[in-house]
PDB file of C-alpha atoms in Angstrom:
ATOM      1  CA  ILE A   1       0.071  -0.105  -0.071  1.00 45.00           C
ATOM      2  CA  GLY A   2       1.570   3.297  -1.171  1.00 47.00           C
ATOM      3  CA  THR A   3       2.670   6.612   0.130  1.00 49.00           C
ATOM      4  CA  GLY A   4      -0.285   8.849  -0.453  1.00 69.00           C
ATOM      5  CA  GLY A   5      -1.511  10.985   2.109  1.00 83.00           C
ATOM      6  CA  PRO A   6      -0.923  10.655   5.771  1.00 90.00           C
ATOM      7  CA  LYS A   7      -1.457   7.459   7.570  1.00 91.00           C
ATOM      8  CA  LEU A   8      -1.609   8.879  10.889  1.00 93.00           C
ATOM      9  CA  ALA A   9      -2.712  12.377  12.177  1.00 96.00           C
ATOM     10  CA  GLY A  10      -3.655  13.355  15.597  1.00 96.00           C
ATOM     11  CA  PRO A  11      -2.748  14.642  18.879  1.00 96.00           C
ATOM     12  CA  VAL A  12       0.689  13.582  20.585  1.00 96.00           C
ATOM     13  CA  SER A  13      -0.486  12.058  23.830  1.00 94.00           C
ATOM     14  CA  ALA A  14       2.986  10.963  25.381  1.00 94.00           C
ATOM     15  CA  VAL A  15       6.684  11.779  24.776  1.00 95.00           C
ATOM     16  CA  ASN A  16       9.493   9.541  25.804  1.00 94.00           C
ATOM     17  CA  THR A  17      12.854  10.945  25.071  1.00 90.00           C
ATOM     18  CA  THR A  18      14.971   7.898  26.486  1.00 91.00           C
ATOM     19  CA  GLN A  19      13.331   5.935  23.941  1.00 91.00           C
ATOM     20  CA  GLY A  20      13.087   8.543  21.187  1.00 90.00           C
ATOM     21  CA  THR A  21       9.239   7.890  20.788  1.00 92.00           C
ATOM     22  CA  ILE A  22       5.895   9.769  20.917  1.00 94.00           C
ATOM     23  CA  GLU A  23       2.453   8.373  20.953  1.00 94.00           C
ATOM     24  CA  VAL A  24      -0.224   9.424  18.690  1.00 94.00           C
ATOM     25  CA  LEU A  25      -3.539   7.678  18.663  1.00 94.00           C
ATOM     26  CA  GLY A  26      -2.495   4.809  20.559  1.00 90.00           C
ATOM     27  CA  ARG A  27       0.402   4.201  18.225  1.00 90.00           C
ATOM     28  CA  THR A  28       4.039   4.437  19.820  1.00 91.00           C
ATOM     29  CA  LEU A  29       6.525   5.898  16.886  1.00 89.00           C
ATOM     30  CA  ARG A  30      10.050   6.217  17.091  1.00 87.00           C
ATOM     31  CA  VAL A  31      10.863   9.953  16.021  1.00 84.00           C
ATOM     32  CA  PRO A  32      12.969   9.946  12.842  1.00 72.00           C
ATOM     33  CA  GLN A  33      16.330  11.568  12.928  1.00 68.00           C
ATOM     34  CA  ASN A  34      15.552  13.421   9.544  1.00 61.00           C
ATOM     35  CA  GLY A  35      14.385  16.971  10.557  1.00 64.00           C
ATOM     36  CA  VAL A  36      11.899  16.834  13.385  1.00 73.00           C
ATOM     37  CA  SER A  37      13.526  17.388  16.876  1.00 84.00           C
ATOM     38  CA  LEU A  38      12.290  15.279  19.752  1.00 87.00           C
ATOM     39  CA  GLU A  39      13.789  17.857  22.109  1.00 88.00           C
ATOM     40  CA  SER A  40      11.576  20.378  20.596  1.00 90.00           C
ATOM     41  CA  ILE A  41       8.601  18.174  20.654  1.00 92.00           C
ATOM     42  CA  SER A  42       9.417  17.344  24.323  1.00 93.00           C
ATOM     43  CA  MET A  43       9.501  20.824  25.212  1.00 93.00           C
ATOM     44  CA  ARG A  44       6.398  22.073  23.717  1.00 93.00           C
ATOM     45  CA  PHE A  45       4.623  19.108  24.875  1.00 95.00           C
ATOM     46  CA  ALA A  46       5.869  19.642  28.665  1.00 94.00           C
ATOM     47  CA  ALA A  47       4.889  23.327  28.164  1.00 95.00           C
ATOM     48  CA  GLY A  48       1.253  22.284  27.656  1.00 94.00           C
ATOM     49  CA  GLU A  49       1.033  22.734  23.897  1.00 94.00           C
ATOM     50  CA  GLN A  50      -1.619  20.513  22.519  1.00 95.00           C
ATOM     51  CA  LEU A  51       0.581  19.154  19.596  1.00 95.00           C
ATOM     52  CA  GLN A  52      -0.872  17.667  16.488  1.00 95.00           C
ATOM     53  CA  VAL A  53       1.512  15.750  14.127  1.00 95.00           C
ATOM     54  CA  GLU A  54       1.037  13.891  10.472  1.00 94.00           C
ATOM     55  CA  VAL A  55       2.943  10.660   9.831  1.00 91.00           C
ATOM     56  CA  PHE A  56       3.544   9.753   6.309  1.00 89.00           C
ATOM     57  CA  GLY A  57       4.828   6.439   4.889  1.00 86.00           C
ATOM     58  CA  ARG A  58       4.104   3.309   3.123  1.00 86.00           C
ATOM     59  CA  MET A  59       1.761   0.894   4.648  1.00 84.00           C
ATOM     60  CA  ASP A  60       2.012  -2.713   3.735  1.00 83.00           C
ATOM     61  CA  PRO A  61      -0.942  -5.114   3.522  1.00 82.00           C
ATOM     62  CA  SER A  62      -0.352  -6.139   7.128  1.00 79.00           C
ATOM     63  CA  GLY A  63      -1.038  -2.599   8.244  1.00 80.00           C
ATOM     64  CA  ARG A  64       2.566  -1.888   9.305  1.00 83.00           C
ATOM     65  CA  LEU A  65       4.086   1.499   8.531  1.00 83.00           C
ATOM     66  CA  HIS A  66       7.462   1.622   6.810  1.00 82.00           C
ATOM     67  CA  SER A  67       9.757   4.444   6.492  1.00 79.00           C
ATOM     68  CA  PRO A  68       7.809   6.886   8.285  1.00 80.00           C
ATOM     69  CA  SER A  69       8.333  10.634   8.109  1.00 85.00           C
ATOM     70  CA  LEU A  70       6.799  13.061  10.779  1.00 87.00           C
ATOM     71  CA  ARG A  71       5.614  16.469  10.527  1.00 90.00           C
ATOM     72  CA  VAL A  72       4.533  18.680  13.439  1.00 92.00           C
ATOM     73  CA  LEU A  73       1.635  21.005  12.394  1.00 93.00           C
ATOM     74  CA  GLU A  74       1.538  24.582  13.135  1.00 90.00           C
ATOM     75  CA  GLN A  75      -2.071  24.515  14.674  1.00 93.00           C
ATOM     76  CA  GLN A  76      -2.562  23.016  18.197  1.00 93.00           C
ATOM     77  CA  TYR A  77      -4.969  20.065  18.492  1.00 95.00           C
ATOM     78  CA  VAL A  78      -8.477  20.923  19.339  1.00 95.00           C
ATOM     79  CA  PRO A  79     -10.434  17.902  20.628  1.00 93.00           C
ATOM     80  CA  GLY A  80     -13.610  17.444  18.450  1.00 94.00           C
ATOM     81  CA  ALA A  81     -12.578  19.934  15.903  1.00 95.00           C
ATOM     82  CA  SER A  82      -9.091  18.733  14.666  1.00 96.00           C
ATOM     83  CA  ARG A  83      -9.337  16.219  12.022  1.00 96.00           C
ATOM     84  CA  VAL A  84      -7.544  12.845  13.012  1.00 97.00           C
ATOM     85  CA  VAL A  85      -6.427  10.115  10.573  1.00 96.00           C
ATOM     86  CA  LEU A  86      -5.722   6.555  11.456  1.00 95.00           C
ATOM     87  CA  ALA A  87      -4.601   3.842   9.270  1.00 93.00           C
ATOM     88  CA  GLY A  88      -4.204   0.032   9.951  1.00 92.00           C
ATOM     89  CA  LYS A  89      -5.670  -3.384  10.431  1.00 92.00           C
ATOM     90  CA  ILE A  90      -9.176  -3.672  11.858  1.00 95.00           C
ATOM     91  CA  THR A  91      -8.675  -5.727  15.200  1.00 95.00           C
ATOM     92  CA  THR A  92     -12.171  -5.637  16.243  1.00 96.00           C
ATOM     93  CA  LEU A  93     -15.626  -5.035  14.318  1.00 96.00           C
ATOM     94  CA  ASP A  94     -19.229  -4.890  15.984  1.00 95.00           C
ATOM     95  CA  MET A  95     -21.503  -4.579  13.029  1.00 92.00           C
ATOM     96  CA  ALA A  96     -24.627  -4.215  15.378  1.00 93.00           C
ATOM     97  CA  THR A  97     -23.334  -1.078  16.774  1.00 94.00           C
ATOM     98  CA  ALA A  98     -21.134  -0.026  13.898  1.00 94.00           C
ATOM     99  CA  ASN A  99     -17.861   0.286  15.931  1.00 96.00           C
ATOM    100  CA  LEU A 100     -14.719  -1.065  14.881  1.00 97.00           C
ATOM    101  CA  SER A 101     -11.114  -0.657  16.447  1.00 97.00           C
ATOM    102  CA  ILE A 102      -7.614  -0.309  14.939  1.00 94.00           C
ATOM    103  CA  ASN A 103      -5.196  -1.430  17.502  1.00 87.00           C
ATOM    104  CA  LYS A 104      -6.797  -0.152  20.761  1.00 89.00           C
ATOM    105  CA  VAL A 105      -8.487   2.974  19.394  1.00 96.00           C
ATOM    106  CA  ALA A 106     -12.445   2.818  19.214  1.00 97.00           C
ATOM    107  CA  ILE A 107     -13.908   4.012  16.122  1.00 97.00           C
ATOM    108  CA  ASP A 108     -17.748   4.842  15.700  1.00 97.00           C
ATOM    109  CA  LEU A 109     -18.802   4.509  11.964  1.00 96.00           C
ATOM    110  CA  SER A 110     -22.338   5.436  12.401  1.00 94.00           C
ATOM    111  CA  GLN A 111     -21.910   8.991  11.084  1.00 93.00           C
ATOM    112  CA  VAL A 112     -20.197   7.781   7.806  1.00 94.00           C
ATOM    113  CA  PRO A 113     -22.461   8.400   5.008  1.00 86.00           C
ATOM    114  CA  SER A 114     -23.241   5.474   2.566  1.00 82.00           C
ATOM    115  CA  LEU A 115     -20.740   3.112   4.232  1.00 87.00           C
ATOM    116  CA  ASN A 116     -21.718  -0.739   3.636  1.00 88.00           C
ATOM    117  CA  ILE A 117     -20.400  -1.887   6.920  1.00 89.00           C
ATOM    118  CA  ALA A 118     -20.799  -5.599   5.625  1.00 89.00           C
ATOM    119  CA  THR A 119     -17.893  -4.986   3.142  1.00 92.00           C
ATOM    120  CA  LEU A 120     -15.518  -4.751   6.305  1.00 94.00           C
ATOM    121  CA  LYS A 121     -14.242  -7.658   8.352  1.00 94.00           C
ATOM    122  CA  VAL A 122     -11.324  -8.055  10.999  1.00 95.00           C
ATOM    123  CA  GLY A 123      -7.945  -8.175   9.416  1.00 92.00           C
ATOM    124  CA  ASP A 124      -8.734  -5.670   6.684  1.00 93.00           C
ATOM    125  CA  VAL A 125      -6.532  -2.536   6.527  1.00 92.00           C
ATOM    126  CA  VAL A 126      -8.521   0.818   6.286  1.00 93.00           C
ATOM    127  CA  GLN A 127      -8.017   4.446   6.379  1.00 93.00           C
ATOM    128  CA  VAL A 128     -10.219   6.371   8.883  1.00 95.00           C
ATOM    129  CA  ALA A 129     -10.796  10.105   9.089  1.00 95.00           C
ATOM    130  CA  GLY A 130     -12.864  12.042  11.405  1.00 97.00           C
ATOM    131  CA  VAL A 131     -12.483  13.769  14.845  1.00 97.00           C
ATOM    132  CA  GLN A 132     -11.936  12.498  18.365  1.00 96.00           C
ATOM    133  CA  PRO A 133     -14.268  14.632  20.691  1.00 95.00           C
ATOM    134  CA  ASN A 134     -12.150  13.666  23.897  1.00 92.00           C
ATOM    135  CA  LEU A 135      -8.432  13.202  23.883  1.00 88.00           C
ATOM    136  CA  GLY A 136      -7.864   9.338  23.955  1.00 89.00           C
ATOM    137  CA  GLY A 137     -11.513   8.509  23.314  1.00 93.00           C
ATOM    138  CA  VAL A 138     -13.562   7.146  20.752  1.00 96.00           C
ATOM    139  CA  VAL A 139     -13.100   8.584  17.147  1.00 97.00           C
ATOM    140  CA  VAL A 140     -16.234   9.493  15.319  1.00 97.00           C
ATOM    141  CA  ALA A 141     -15.431   8.742  11.806  1.00 97.00           C
ATOM    142  CA  ALA A 142     -16.424  10.767   8.732  1.00 96.00           C
ATOM    143  CA  SER A 143     -15.094   8.630   6.315  1.00 94.00           C
ATOM    144  CA  VAL A 144     -13.412   4.958   5.933  1.00 94.00           C
ATOM    145  CA  ASN A 145     -11.280   4.045   2.984  1.00 90.00           C
ATOM    146  CA  GLN A 146     -10.253   0.406   1.994  1.00 85.00           C
ATOM    147  CA  GLY A 147      -7.358  -0.484   0.266  1.00 72.00           C
ATOM    148  CA  ILE A 148      -5.567   2.715   1.228  1.00 62.00           C
ATOM    149  CA  ASN A 149      -2.653   4.210  -0.713  1.00 51.00           C
TER     150      ASN A 149
END
């Protein structure tokens, strides 16, 4: 699966300078050495900034992200207003409630127009875009794309 738009976009919820990682929408990511300063992210995060990032790369059919690059956005994250994007393998799917999860992130599909949920299954790799009204809470999807690129 190709290198099109961001595979992950959302708020930074944790920074670990010892490990060289940040957490975004339940995913722990190693900060690449090519341009983005972990120290800068850490200082801004510690100062209370609601940082949001976009992560680009190539996603394989198993949902693994390869050669990620990271961009810190100028605008601060606003829960419920800032767009989030999450791509990966569906780990749970409840057709009765129109909910799924990618890793440990719960996603509500009930607001996605014209989605045929019957076309989805656990193990599919999808990309979801929407909003997260509460930091660390359920993502309310506005779109779901299968066969992402």
